[in-house]
């Protein structure tokens, strides 16, 4: 009886979460802090740090799987459970999950094996009901090895990635960093920027007032990071600080025009949220 009551409470939590997000958070106004393992929302936290999506409700202090299937044990894939039937199971490597306009969005890694690694470079954006039902693929991100960061806002999803290897597993001398932009209403995808550079990386991105703002970080010259003893020396650290650069870019979603609005050298941190960009540059050369 106790277990049955607990299941009813969890199902009610998912129903309340679905209704509240759908009524109070239209797609055009939703904002949250999106991450690889966790997404922080007003109602709580979505945890993608496992094979099963979970939601922690801050008011009730309950942690639940985003699945309303009766008698489901909410298990991921394993040798004894190779084909999970839980609606909260979204593959082995889900990330960038969020509830937008009453629906669940999540980036999913294509299944792959190490002898056929091509799937490692294929990611998909899926949309579903909050309980995991009615799942649908709405975007595909090709040539994307590792998810970097993302943002949902104003009816769009912007996704950045980073490649350190090619599809055959060879290390790239210059990393590749890129951005995909998805219109969530029209389900249209465009690749708005691609960069090749030493340690190229796009660590920050934000949708605001019809534009995408992002940071492109890179090194001016090649540095060997394979020698683990060397990279922890003061000499290596000093050289890296002298070489690191960043560029702050603005991309107009409507006109497709973009411009660099700021360049800088070594920085401690850059944060973006709700139209505010904070750059903290280092005073060390």
XYZ file of C-alpha atoms in Angstrom:
285
model
C 0.000 0.000 0.000
C 2.838 2.355 0.854
C 4.522 1.706 -2.501
C 1.243 2.244 -4.349
C 0.641 5.589 -2.613
C 4.153 6.726 -3.468
C 3.602 5.868 -7.149
C 0.345 7.861 -7.199
C 2.132 10.879 -5.697
C 4.871 10.695 -8.339
C 2.332 10.465 -11.158
C 0.529 13.506 -9.765
C 3.816 15.427 -9.627
C 4.444 14.778 -13.322
C 0.878 15.847 -14.150
C 1.232 19.068 -12.146
C 4.614 19.779 -13.749
C 3.123 19.284 -17.217
C 0.154 21.574 -16.564
C 2.084 24.359 -14.826
C 4.775 24.554 -17.506
C 2.244 24.504 -20.313
C 0.088 27.277 -18.875
C 2.711 29.600 -17.415
C 5.769 29.128 -19.630
C 5.084 29.629 -23.334
C 7.943 28.812 -25.687
C 8.729 32.456 -26.404
C 9.332 33.456 -22.773
C 10.998 30.402 -21.237
C 14.489 30.718 -19.792
C 16.619 28.422 -17.648
C 20.219 27.408 -17.062
C 20.886 24.495 -19.421
C 23.759 22.086 -18.855
C 25.170 18.742 -19.918
C 24.185 16.922 -16.729
C 21.624 19.250 -15.143
C 19.154 21.934 -16.203
C 18.016 24.373 -13.517
C 14.432 25.667 -13.790
C 12.144 27.597 -11.471
C 10.253 24.429 -10.541
C 13.288 22.251 -10.041
C 16.213 20.463 -11.678
C 16.266 18.015 -14.592
C 19.021 15.448 -14.157
C 20.472 13.871 -17.322
C 23.470 12.379 -15.527
C 22.136 8.866 -16.072
C 20.279 6.904 -18.734
C 16.909 7.819 -17.202
C 15.784 11.452 -17.071
C 14.834 12.534 -13.569
C 13.263 15.685 -12.135
C 13.840 17.090 -8.655
C 10.893 19.200 -7.496
C 12.066 22.009 -5.188
C 8.701 22.448 -3.461
C 7.973 18.830 -2.592
C 11.678 17.838 -2.419
C 10.794 14.729 -4.429
C 13.026 13.178 -7.088
C 11.069 11.371 -9.837
C 11.715 9.760 -13.199
C 9.959 11.588 -16.058
C 7.812 8.559 -16.798
C 4.177 7.896 -15.867
C 4.042 4.286 -17.041
C 2.350 2.087 -14.394
C 4.565 -0.447 -12.596
C 7.702 0.857 -14.374
C 10.946 0.397 -12.456
C 12.637 3.209 -14.456
C 15.742 1.242 -15.393
C 18.316 2.074 -18.031
C 20.054 -0.292 -20.434
C 22.121 -3.175 -19.077
C 23.045 -6.753 -19.926
C 19.859 -7.900 -18.202
C 17.760 -5.065 -19.629
C 19.070 -4.445 -23.183
C 15.872 -2.744 -24.441
C 14.495 -0.468 -21.690
C 10.784 0.273 -21.884
C 10.798 3.168 -19.431
C 9.545 6.374 -21.079
C 12.248 8.349 -19.239
C 14.967 6.337 -20.975
C 16.374 8.408 -23.839
C 19.495 6.461 -24.745
C 22.910 6.154 -23.165
C 24.024 9.781 -23.454
C 21.157 12.297 -23.050
C 21.987 15.964 -22.384
C 20.682 19.540 -22.728
C 17.221 18.514 -21.452
C 14.554 21.093 -20.644
C 10.798 21.514 -20.334
C 9.678 24.220 -22.745
C 6.048 25.200 -23.323
C 4.827 22.088 -21.511
C 6.944 19.701 -23.561
C 10.199 17.877 -22.884
C 13.230 18.485 -25.119
C 16.493 16.570 -25.002
C 19.605 15.994 -27.136
C 20.280 12.294 -27.694
C 23.438 10.589 -28.885
C 23.078 8.090 -31.722
C 23.990 4.575 -30.633
C 27.495 3.584 -31.717
C 30.228 1.005 -31.191
C 33.944 1.727 -30.994
C 34.613 -0.315 -34.134
C 32.003 1.848 -35.934
C 32.377 5.267 -34.285
C 30.505 7.277 -36.937
C 27.435 7.395 -34.700
C 29.438 9.281 -32.072
C 29.251 12.324 -34.382
C 25.452 12.212 -34.750
C 23.179 13.945 -32.243
C 19.415 14.448 -32.342
C 17.018 16.852 -30.660
C 13.856 15.080 -29.524
C 10.555 16.473 -28.292
C 8.130 14.548 -26.100
C 5.444 15.001 -23.493
C 6.798 15.562 -19.992
C 6.075 11.911 -19.149
C 8.231 10.760 -22.090
C 5.403 9.729 -24.420
C 4.869 10.879 -28.045
C 8.587 11.197 -28.674
C 9.583 12.818 -31.967
C 12.891 13.722 -33.623
C 12.828 17.377 -34.705
C 16.496 18.093 -35.514
C 19.726 16.310 -36.424
C 23.217 17.590 -35.646
C 25.835 16.042 -37.919
C 29.604 16.179 -37.354
C 29.074 16.928 -33.646
C 31.365 14.824 -31.464
C 30.855 16.340 -28.015
C 28.078 18.617 -26.763
C 29.457 21.891 -25.385
C 26.596 24.127 -24.272
C 23.067 25.154 -25.268
C 20.216 27.572 -24.651
C 16.439 27.619 -25.198
C 14.779 30.965 -25.771
C 12.274 32.908 -27.896
C 11.121 29.741 -29.667
C 14.649 28.593 -30.563
C 17.185 26.043 -29.394
C 20.844 26.889 -29.959
C 23.372 24.069 -29.579
C 27.169 24.158 -29.644
C 29.581 21.275 -30.058
C 33.292 20.521 -30.154
C 35.308 17.966 -32.135
C 38.774 16.903 -31.002
C 38.931 13.866 -33.329
C 37.778 12.904 -36.804
C 35.319 10.053 -37.454
C 38.211 7.582 -37.665
C 39.474 8.472 -34.195
C 42.477 10.535 -35.267
C 43.298 13.524 -33.066
C 42.777 16.871 -34.810
C 45.592 19.397 -34.552
C 42.951 22.113 -34.759
C 39.701 21.413 -32.940
C 36.380 22.181 -34.602
C 33.701 24.183 -32.796
C 30.273 24.878 -34.251
C 26.725 26.076 -33.633
C 23.343 24.739 -34.702
C 20.168 26.803 -34.439
C 16.748 25.113 -34.340
C 13.384 26.817 -34.825
C 11.260 24.800 -32.385
C 7.959 25.819 -33.984
C 8.900 25.247 -37.618
C 11.283 22.382 -36.795
C 13.943 23.869 -39.079
C 17.687 23.599 -38.435
C 20.613 25.683 -39.643
C 24.338 25.555 -38.918
C 25.130 29.188 -38.179
C 28.888 29.027 -37.508
C 31.871 26.645 -37.693
C 35.394 27.381 -36.466
C 38.647 25.418 -36.780
C 41.366 26.508 -34.377
C 43.838 25.419 -31.729
C 41.739 24.261 -28.751
C 38.687 25.839 -30.433
C 35.688 25.920 -28.101
C 32.327 27.698 -27.747
C 31.716 27.670 -23.968
C 28.847 30.185 -23.796
C 25.734 30.852 -25.841
C 22.529 32.840 -25.337
C 19.369 33.662 -27.304
C 18.195 37.198 -26.608
C 16.063 39.752 -28.459
C 16.146 37.950 -31.808
C 19.893 37.343 -31.721
C 22.319 34.632 -30.688
C 25.310 35.709 -28.615
C 28.227 33.347 -28.198
C 31.880 33.185 -27.156
C 34.523 31.604 -29.372
C 37.670 30.691 -27.438
C 40.960 29.492 -28.973
C 44.769 29.565 -28.747
C 46.907 31.696 -31.066
C 49.406 28.889 -31.629
C 49.631 25.127 -31.195
C 50.371 23.712 -27.753
C 50.896 20.033 -26.976
C 48.473 18.868 -24.267
C 49.423 15.183 -24.550
C 52.365 15.497 -22.134
C 50.545 15.377 -18.794
C 53.667 16.159 -16.777
C 54.362 19.313 -18.790
C 50.863 20.784 -18.681
C 50.972 21.157 -14.900
C 54.141 23.247 -14.902
C 54.193 27.007 -14.355
C 55.981 27.481 -17.678
C 53.219 25.716 -19.615
C 50.516 27.613 -17.751
C 52.184 30.945 -18.478
C 52.472 30.141 -22.182
C 48.826 29.125 -22.342
C 47.697 32.377 -20.736
C 49.736 34.309 -23.283
C 48.108 32.403 -26.154
C 44.467 32.186 -25.144
C 42.011 34.479 -26.943
C 38.263 34.962 -27.011
C 35.800 36.603 -29.373
C 32.252 37.637 -28.485
C 29.926 37.266 -31.482
C 26.406 38.449 -32.279
C 24.277 36.539 -34.827
C 21.008 38.020 -36.102
C 18.508 35.167 -36.502
C 16.362 37.010 -39.064
C 19.018 38.532 -41.340
C 21.622 35.737 -40.839
C 24.282 38.421 -40.377
C 26.881 38.149 -37.632
C 29.583 40.399 -36.266
C 32.309 40.241 -33.651
C 31.484 42.769 -30.940
C 34.476 42.201 -28.676
C 37.900 40.522 -28.684
C 40.155 39.820 -25.760
C 43.006 37.774 -24.364
C 43.234 35.608 -21.277
C 40.020 35.528 -19.256
C 38.901 33.987 -15.980
C 35.236 33.517 -16.796
C 32.433 34.572 -19.136
C 28.780 34.176 -18.171
C 25.573 34.841 -20.120
C 22.026 34.915 -18.799
C 18.829 36.780 -19.630
C 20.469 39.424 -21.818
C 23.443 40.044 -19.524
C 26.999 39.129 -20.564
C 29.733 39.298 -17.927
C 33.390 38.985 -18.991
C 35.989 38.686 -16.274
C 39.401 39.116 -17.851
C 42.545 37.958 -16.071
C 45.172 40.460 -14.951
C 47.877 37.863 -15.633
C 49.547 38.001 -19.055
